[in-house]
Tab-separated table of C-alpha atoms and ligand atoms in Angstrom:
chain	number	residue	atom	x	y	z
A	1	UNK	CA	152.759	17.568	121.371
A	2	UNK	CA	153.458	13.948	122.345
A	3	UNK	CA	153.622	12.149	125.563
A	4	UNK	CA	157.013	9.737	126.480
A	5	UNK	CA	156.284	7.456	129.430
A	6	UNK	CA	158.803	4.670	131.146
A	7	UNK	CA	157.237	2.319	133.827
A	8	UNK	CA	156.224	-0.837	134.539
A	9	UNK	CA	154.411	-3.343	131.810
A	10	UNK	CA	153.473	-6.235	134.050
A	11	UNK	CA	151.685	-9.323	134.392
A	12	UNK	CA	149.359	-8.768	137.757
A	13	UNK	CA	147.598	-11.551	139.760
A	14	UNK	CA	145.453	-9.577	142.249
A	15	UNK	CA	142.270	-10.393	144.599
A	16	UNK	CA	140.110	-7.919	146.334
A	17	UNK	CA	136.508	-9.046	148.143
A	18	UNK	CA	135.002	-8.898	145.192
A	19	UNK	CA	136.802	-11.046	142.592
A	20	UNK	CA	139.977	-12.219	141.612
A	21	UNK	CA	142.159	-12.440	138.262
A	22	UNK	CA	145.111	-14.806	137.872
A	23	UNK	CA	146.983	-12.976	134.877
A	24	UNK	CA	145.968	-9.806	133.855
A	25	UNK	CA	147.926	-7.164	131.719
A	26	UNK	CA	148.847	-4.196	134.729
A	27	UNK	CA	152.152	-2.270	134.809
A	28	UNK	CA	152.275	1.587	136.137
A	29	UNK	CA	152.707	2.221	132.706
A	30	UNK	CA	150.169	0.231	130.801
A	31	UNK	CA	147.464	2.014	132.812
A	32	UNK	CA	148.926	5.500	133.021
A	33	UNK	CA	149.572	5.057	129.037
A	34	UNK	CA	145.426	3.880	128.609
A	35	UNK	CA	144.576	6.218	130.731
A	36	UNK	CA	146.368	9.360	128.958
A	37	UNK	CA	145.662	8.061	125.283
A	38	UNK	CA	142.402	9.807	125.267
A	39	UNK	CA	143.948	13.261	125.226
A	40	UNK	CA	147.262	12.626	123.181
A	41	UNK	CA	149.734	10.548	121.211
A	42	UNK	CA	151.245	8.564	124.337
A	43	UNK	CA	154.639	6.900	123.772
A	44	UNK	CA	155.488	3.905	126.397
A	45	UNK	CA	159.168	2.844	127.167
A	46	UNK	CA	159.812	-0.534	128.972
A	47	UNK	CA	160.838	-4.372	128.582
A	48	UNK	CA	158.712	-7.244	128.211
A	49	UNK	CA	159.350	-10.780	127.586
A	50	UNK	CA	159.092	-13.676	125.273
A	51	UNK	CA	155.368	-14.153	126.891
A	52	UNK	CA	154.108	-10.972	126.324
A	53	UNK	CA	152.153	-11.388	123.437
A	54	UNK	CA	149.832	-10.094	120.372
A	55	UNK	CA	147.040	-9.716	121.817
A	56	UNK	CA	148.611	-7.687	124.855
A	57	UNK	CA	150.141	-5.095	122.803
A	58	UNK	CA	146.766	-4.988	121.102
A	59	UNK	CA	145.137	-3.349	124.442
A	60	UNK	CA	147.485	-0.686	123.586
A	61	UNK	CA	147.549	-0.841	119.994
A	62	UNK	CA	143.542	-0.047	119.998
A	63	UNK	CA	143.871	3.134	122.322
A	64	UNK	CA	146.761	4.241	119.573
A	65	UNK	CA	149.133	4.171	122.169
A	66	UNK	CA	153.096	3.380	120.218
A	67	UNK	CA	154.520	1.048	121.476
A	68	UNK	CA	157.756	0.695	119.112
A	69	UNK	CA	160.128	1.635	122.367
A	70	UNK	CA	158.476	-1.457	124.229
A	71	UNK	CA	161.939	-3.776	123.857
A	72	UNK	CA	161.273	-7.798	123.911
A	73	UNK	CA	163.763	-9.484	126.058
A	74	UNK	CA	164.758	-12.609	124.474
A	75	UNK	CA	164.397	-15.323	126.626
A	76	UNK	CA	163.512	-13.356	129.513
A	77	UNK	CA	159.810	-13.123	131.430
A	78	UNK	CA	157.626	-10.390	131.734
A	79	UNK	CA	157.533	-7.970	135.194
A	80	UNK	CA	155.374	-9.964	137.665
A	81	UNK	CA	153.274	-8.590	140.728
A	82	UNK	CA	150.671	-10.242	142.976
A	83	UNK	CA	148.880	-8.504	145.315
A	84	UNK	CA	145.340	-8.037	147.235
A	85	UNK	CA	143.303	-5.647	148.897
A	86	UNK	CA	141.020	-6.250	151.848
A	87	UNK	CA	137.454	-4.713	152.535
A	88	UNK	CA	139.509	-1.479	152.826
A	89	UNK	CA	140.458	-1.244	149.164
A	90	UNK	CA	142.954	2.143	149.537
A	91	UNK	CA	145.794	0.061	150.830
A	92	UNK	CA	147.514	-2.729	148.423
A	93	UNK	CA	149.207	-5.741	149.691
A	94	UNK	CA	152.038	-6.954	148.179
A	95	UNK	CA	152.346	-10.742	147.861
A	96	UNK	CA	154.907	-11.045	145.522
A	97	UNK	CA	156.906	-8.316	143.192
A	98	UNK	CA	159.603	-10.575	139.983
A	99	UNK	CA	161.186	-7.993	138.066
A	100	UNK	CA	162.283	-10.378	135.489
A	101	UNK	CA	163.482	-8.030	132.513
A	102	UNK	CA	163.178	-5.101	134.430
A	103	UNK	CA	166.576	-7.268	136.066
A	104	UNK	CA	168.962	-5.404	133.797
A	105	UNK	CA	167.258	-3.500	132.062
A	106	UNK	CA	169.079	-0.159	130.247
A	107	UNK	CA	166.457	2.094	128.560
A	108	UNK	CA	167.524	3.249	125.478
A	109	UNK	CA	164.958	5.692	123.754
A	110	UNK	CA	164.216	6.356	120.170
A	111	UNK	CA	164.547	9.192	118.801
A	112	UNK	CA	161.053	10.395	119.036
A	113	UNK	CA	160.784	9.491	122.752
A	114	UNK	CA	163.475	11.611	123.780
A	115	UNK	CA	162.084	14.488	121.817
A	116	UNK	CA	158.577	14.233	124.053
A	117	UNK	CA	157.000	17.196	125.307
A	118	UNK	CA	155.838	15.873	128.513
A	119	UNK	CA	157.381	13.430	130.003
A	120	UNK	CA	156.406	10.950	133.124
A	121	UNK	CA	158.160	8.432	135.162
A	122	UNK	CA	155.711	6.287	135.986
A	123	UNK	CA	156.477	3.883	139.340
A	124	UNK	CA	159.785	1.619	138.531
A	125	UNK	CA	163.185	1.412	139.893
A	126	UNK	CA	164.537	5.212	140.504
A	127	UNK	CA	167.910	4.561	138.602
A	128	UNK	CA	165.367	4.119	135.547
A	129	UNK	CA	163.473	6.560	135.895
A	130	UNK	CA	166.585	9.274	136.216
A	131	UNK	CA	168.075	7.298	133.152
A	132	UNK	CA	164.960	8.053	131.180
A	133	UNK	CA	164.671	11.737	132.677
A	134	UNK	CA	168.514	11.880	131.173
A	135	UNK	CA	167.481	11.070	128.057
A	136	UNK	CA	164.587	13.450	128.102
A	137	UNK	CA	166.407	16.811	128.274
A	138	UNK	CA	163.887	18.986	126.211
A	139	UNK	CA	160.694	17.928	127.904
A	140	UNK	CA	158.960	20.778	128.795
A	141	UNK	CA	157.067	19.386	132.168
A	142	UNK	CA	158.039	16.263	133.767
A	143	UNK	CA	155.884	14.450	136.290
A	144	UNK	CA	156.741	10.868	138.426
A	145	UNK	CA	155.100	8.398	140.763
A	146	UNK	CA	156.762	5.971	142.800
A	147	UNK	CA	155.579	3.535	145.897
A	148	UNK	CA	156.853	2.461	149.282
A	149	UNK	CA	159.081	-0.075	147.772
A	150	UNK	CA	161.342	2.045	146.872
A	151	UNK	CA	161.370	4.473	148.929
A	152	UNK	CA	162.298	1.554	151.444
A	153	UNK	CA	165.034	0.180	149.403
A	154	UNK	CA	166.236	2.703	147.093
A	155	UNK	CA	165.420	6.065	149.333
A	156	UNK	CA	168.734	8.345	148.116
A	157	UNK	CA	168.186	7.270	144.277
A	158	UNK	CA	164.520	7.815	144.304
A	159	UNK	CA	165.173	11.713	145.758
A	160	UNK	CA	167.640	12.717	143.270
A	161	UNK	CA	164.946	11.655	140.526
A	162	UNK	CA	162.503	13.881	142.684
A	163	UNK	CA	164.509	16.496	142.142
A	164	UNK	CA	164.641	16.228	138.821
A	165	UNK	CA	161.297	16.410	138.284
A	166	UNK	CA	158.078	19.354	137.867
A	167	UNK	CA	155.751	17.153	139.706
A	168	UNK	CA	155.822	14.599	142.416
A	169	UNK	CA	152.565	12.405	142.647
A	170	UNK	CA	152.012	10.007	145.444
A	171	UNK	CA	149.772	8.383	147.775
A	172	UNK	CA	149.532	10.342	150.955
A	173	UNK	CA	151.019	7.295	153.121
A	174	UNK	CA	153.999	6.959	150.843
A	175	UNK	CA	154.732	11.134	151.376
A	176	UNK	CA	154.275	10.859	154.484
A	177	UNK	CA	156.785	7.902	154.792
A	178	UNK	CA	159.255	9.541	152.127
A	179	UNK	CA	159.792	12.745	154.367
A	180	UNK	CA	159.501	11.221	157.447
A	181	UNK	CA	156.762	14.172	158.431
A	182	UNK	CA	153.252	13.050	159.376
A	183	UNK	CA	151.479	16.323	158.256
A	184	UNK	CA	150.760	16.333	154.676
A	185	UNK	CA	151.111	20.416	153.819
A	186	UNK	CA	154.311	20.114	155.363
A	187	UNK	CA	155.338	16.831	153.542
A	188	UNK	CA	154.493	18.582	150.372
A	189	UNK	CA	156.704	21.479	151.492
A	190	UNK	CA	159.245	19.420	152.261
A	191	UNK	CA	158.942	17.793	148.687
A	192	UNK	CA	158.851	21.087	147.198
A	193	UNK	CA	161.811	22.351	148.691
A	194	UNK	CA	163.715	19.290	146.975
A	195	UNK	CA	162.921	20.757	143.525
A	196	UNK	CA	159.282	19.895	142.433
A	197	UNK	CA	156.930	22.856	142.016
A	198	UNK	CA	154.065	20.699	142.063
A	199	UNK	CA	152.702	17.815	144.735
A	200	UNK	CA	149.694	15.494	144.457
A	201	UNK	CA	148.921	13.977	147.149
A	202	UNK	CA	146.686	10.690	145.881
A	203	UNK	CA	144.471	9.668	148.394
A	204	UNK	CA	142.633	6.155	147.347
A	205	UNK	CA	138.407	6.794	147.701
A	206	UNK	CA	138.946	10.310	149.649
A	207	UNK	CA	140.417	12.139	146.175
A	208	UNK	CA	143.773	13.849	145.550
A	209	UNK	CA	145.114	17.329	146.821
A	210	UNK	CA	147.272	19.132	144.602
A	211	UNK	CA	149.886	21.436	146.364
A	212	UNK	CA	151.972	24.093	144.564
A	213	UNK	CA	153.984	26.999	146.519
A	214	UNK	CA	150.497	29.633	146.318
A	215	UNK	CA	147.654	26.938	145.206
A	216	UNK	CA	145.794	24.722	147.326
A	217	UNK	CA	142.817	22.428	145.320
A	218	UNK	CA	141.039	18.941	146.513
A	219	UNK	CA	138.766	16.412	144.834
A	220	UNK	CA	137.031	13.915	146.263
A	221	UNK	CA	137.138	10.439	144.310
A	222	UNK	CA	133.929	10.791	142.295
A	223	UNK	CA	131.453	8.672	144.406
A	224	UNK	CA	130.870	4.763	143.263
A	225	UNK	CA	128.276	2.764	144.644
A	226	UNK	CA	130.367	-0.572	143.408
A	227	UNK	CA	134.007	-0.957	143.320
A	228	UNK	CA	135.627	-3.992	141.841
A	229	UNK	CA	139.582	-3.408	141.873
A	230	UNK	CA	141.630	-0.192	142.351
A	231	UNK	CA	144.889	-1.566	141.129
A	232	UNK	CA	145.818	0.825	138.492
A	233	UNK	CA	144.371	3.503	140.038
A	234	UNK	CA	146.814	5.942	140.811
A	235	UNK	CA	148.553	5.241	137.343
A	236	UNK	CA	144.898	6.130	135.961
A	237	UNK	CA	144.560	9.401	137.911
A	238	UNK	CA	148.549	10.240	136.506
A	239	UNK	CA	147.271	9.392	132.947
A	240	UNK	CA	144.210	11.615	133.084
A	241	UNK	CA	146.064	14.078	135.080
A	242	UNK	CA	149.510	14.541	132.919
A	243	UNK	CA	147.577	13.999	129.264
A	244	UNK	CA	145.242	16.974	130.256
A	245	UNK	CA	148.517	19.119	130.876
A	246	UNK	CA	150.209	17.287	127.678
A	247	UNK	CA	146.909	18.761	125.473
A	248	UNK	CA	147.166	21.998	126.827
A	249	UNK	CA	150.469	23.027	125.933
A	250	UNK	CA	148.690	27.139	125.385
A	251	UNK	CA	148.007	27.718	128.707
A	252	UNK	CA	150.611	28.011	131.837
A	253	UNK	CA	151.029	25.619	134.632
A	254	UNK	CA	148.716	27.204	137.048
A	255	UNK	CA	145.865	26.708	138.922
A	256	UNK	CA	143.308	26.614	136.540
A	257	UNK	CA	144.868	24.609	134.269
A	258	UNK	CA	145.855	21.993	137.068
A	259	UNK	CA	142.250	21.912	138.582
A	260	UNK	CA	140.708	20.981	134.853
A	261	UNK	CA	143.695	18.384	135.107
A	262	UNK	CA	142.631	17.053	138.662
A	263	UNK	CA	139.030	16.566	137.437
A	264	UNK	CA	140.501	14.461	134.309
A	265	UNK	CA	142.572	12.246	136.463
A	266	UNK	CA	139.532	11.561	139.015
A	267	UNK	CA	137.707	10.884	136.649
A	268	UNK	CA	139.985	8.398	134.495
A	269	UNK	CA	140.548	6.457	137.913
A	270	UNK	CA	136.821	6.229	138.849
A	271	UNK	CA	136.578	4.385	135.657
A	272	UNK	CA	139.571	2.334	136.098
A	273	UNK	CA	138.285	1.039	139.291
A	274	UNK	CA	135.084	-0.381	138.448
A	275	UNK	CA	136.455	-3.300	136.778
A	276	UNK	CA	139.374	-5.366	136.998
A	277	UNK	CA	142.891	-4.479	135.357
A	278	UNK	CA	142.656	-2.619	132.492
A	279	UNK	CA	139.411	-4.370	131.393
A	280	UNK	CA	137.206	-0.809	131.829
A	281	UNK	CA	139.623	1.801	130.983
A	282	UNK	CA	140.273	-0.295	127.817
A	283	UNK	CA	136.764	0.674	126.434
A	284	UNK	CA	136.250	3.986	127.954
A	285	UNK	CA	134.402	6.738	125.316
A	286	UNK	CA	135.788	10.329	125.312
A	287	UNK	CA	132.392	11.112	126.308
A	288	UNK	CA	131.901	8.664	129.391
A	289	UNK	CA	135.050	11.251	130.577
A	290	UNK	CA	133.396	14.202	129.666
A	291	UNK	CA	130.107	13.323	131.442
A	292	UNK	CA	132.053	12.335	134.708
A	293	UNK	CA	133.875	15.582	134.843
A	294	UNK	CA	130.508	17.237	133.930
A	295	UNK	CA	128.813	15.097	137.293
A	296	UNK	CA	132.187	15.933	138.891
A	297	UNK	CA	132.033	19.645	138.664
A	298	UNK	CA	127.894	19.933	139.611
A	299	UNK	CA	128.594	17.554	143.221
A	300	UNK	CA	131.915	19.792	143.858
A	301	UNK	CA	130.406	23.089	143.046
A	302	UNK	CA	130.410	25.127	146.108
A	303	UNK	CA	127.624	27.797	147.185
A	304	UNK	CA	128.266	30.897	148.720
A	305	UNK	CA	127.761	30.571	152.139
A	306	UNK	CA	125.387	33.255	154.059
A	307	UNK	CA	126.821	35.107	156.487
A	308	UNK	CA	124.148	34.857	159.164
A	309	UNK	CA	125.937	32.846	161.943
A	310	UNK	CA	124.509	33.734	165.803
A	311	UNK	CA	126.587	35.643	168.116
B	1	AMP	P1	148.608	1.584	141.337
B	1	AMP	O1	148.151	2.619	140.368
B	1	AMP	O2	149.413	2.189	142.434
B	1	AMP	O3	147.485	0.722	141.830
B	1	AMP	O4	149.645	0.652	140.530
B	1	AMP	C1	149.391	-0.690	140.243
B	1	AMP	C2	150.369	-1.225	139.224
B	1	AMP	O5	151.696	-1.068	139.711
B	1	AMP	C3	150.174	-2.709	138.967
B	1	AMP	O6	149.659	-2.892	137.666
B	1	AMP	C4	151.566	-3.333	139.134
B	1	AMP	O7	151.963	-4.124	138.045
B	1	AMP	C5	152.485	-2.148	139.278
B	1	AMP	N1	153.520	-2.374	140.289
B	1	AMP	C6	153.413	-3.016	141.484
B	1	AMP	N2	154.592	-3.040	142.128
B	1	AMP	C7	155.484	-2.405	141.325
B	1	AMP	C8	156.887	-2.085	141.419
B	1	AMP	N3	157.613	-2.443	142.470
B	1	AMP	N4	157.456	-1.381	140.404
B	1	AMP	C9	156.717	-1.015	139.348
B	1	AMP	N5	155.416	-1.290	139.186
B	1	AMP	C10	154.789	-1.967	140.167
């Protein structure tokens, strides 16, 4: 039972109203690999560079996360993104993506990588992610995220890794843009009919919806009354979302299992959220997600409803 992921491992300079950080560690995969740590051995595949340093892969190395397929670039710089958020904190603004090693990078996985269970492409350059996929042959479920970016300037790549994949999660504006269809069952569909059997549809403080070809299921974000940064967010929900599946290898890909798996990735990016970066996620407790999926279930839980309605 183990857990491969490729993404991003950034540096991120983001403001939102409420506080800004100049250099903080980020990275699609940084915070999907925190975020999925607390439910199995998570392995995280990516460059960094020559500034990328001790106490960086100690975030990781306290959450037991292995990071021996994170390659140092001699010479080269860490990924770099800055971005902000207005009072409207579901939309990010991009200010400034460098790739730096991601430049030419060629992922070459150990041995124990490839061998993964579950595997995810977290948000990076599609030829990456369908190099990794490659690699990954034996993985039993496969999930992948990827952003507007790319679907801007590497559209035809980015679907053929979509089709390579069990699960497509993205934010609903990004589905929406990706299959040109402004209806999100029928974007999902549409996604569906590329390969994927299963769609989330992230969708920033109003939840996720999960669509597979006979299963319908949305949660609301669990309600905050202070929000300092979402960035991370979606890699959060991913984390929670894909580790629940990767420590649940018994039971089959179907609804209940994906609902429990919904409620693990809302709650993993409610926490995320209510600091900057990585800083909260980073000191989560197994139980602070077990009494957040606990609140979760009681404000979600529906009653029957009378049948008593006037003529
Ligand atoms: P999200 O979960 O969508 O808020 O993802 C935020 C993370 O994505 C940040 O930590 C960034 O470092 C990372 N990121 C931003 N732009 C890109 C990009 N073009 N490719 C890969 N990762 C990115």
């Amino acid at each position: 039972m183990s857990l491969t992921v490729v993404g991003s491992i950034a540096f991120d300079a983001v403001r939102t109203p409420f506080g800004e950080r100049e250099r903080m560690l980020g990275g699609s995969a940084v915070h999907f690999s925190l975020a999925a740590s607390f439910f199995t051995d998570v392995r995280v595949v990516g460059p960094v560079g020559e500034d990328f340093g001790a106490d960086h892969y100690e975030v990781l190395g306290r959450r037991g996360v292995i990071t021996e397929d994170i390659e140092e670039i001699s010479g080269g710089k860490t990924f770099f993104w800055r971005g902000h958020y207005e009072y409207d904190l579901n939309t990010a603004h991009t200010d400034d993506t460098q790739l730096n090693v991601f430049g030419d990078f060629s992922p070459k996985l150990s041995a124990a990588s490839r061998d993964c269970d579950v595997l995810f492409l977290a948000n990076i350059q599609p030829d990456l992610q369908r190099q990794v996929r490659d690699q990954c042959a034996e993985a039993r479920f496969v999930a992948m995220d990827s952003m507007n970016l790319w679907i801007e300037i590497s559209r035809d790549s980015l679907k053929q890794a979509i089709a390579g994949v069990d699960a497509l999660l993205l934010n609903d504006a990004e589905l929406r843009m990706l299959t040109n269809e402004s209806n999100l069952v029928r974007a999902a569909r549409q996604v569906m009919s590329w390969g994927p059997t299963i769609v989330v549809a992230k969708q920033g403080e109003y939840g996720a919806a999960l669509f597979t070809k006979d299963t319908f299921f949305a949660l609301p974000a669990f309600p905050l009354d202070e929000v300092a940064d979402p960035t991370g967010a979606g890699d959060s929900f991913a984390g929670g979302f894909v580790g629940y599946i990767a420590a649940h290898p018994e039971q089959p890909l179907e609804a209940d299992l994906l609902k429990r798996a919904m409620a693990h990735g809302t709650a993993l990016a409610s926490y995320n959220v209510q600091e900057f970066g990585t800083e909260r996620v980073a000191r989560l407790t197994p139980a602070e997600i077990t009494s957040r999926v606990t609140d979760l279930a009681q404000i979600t839980a529906f009653v029957d409803v009378p049948l008593s309605l006037r003529s």
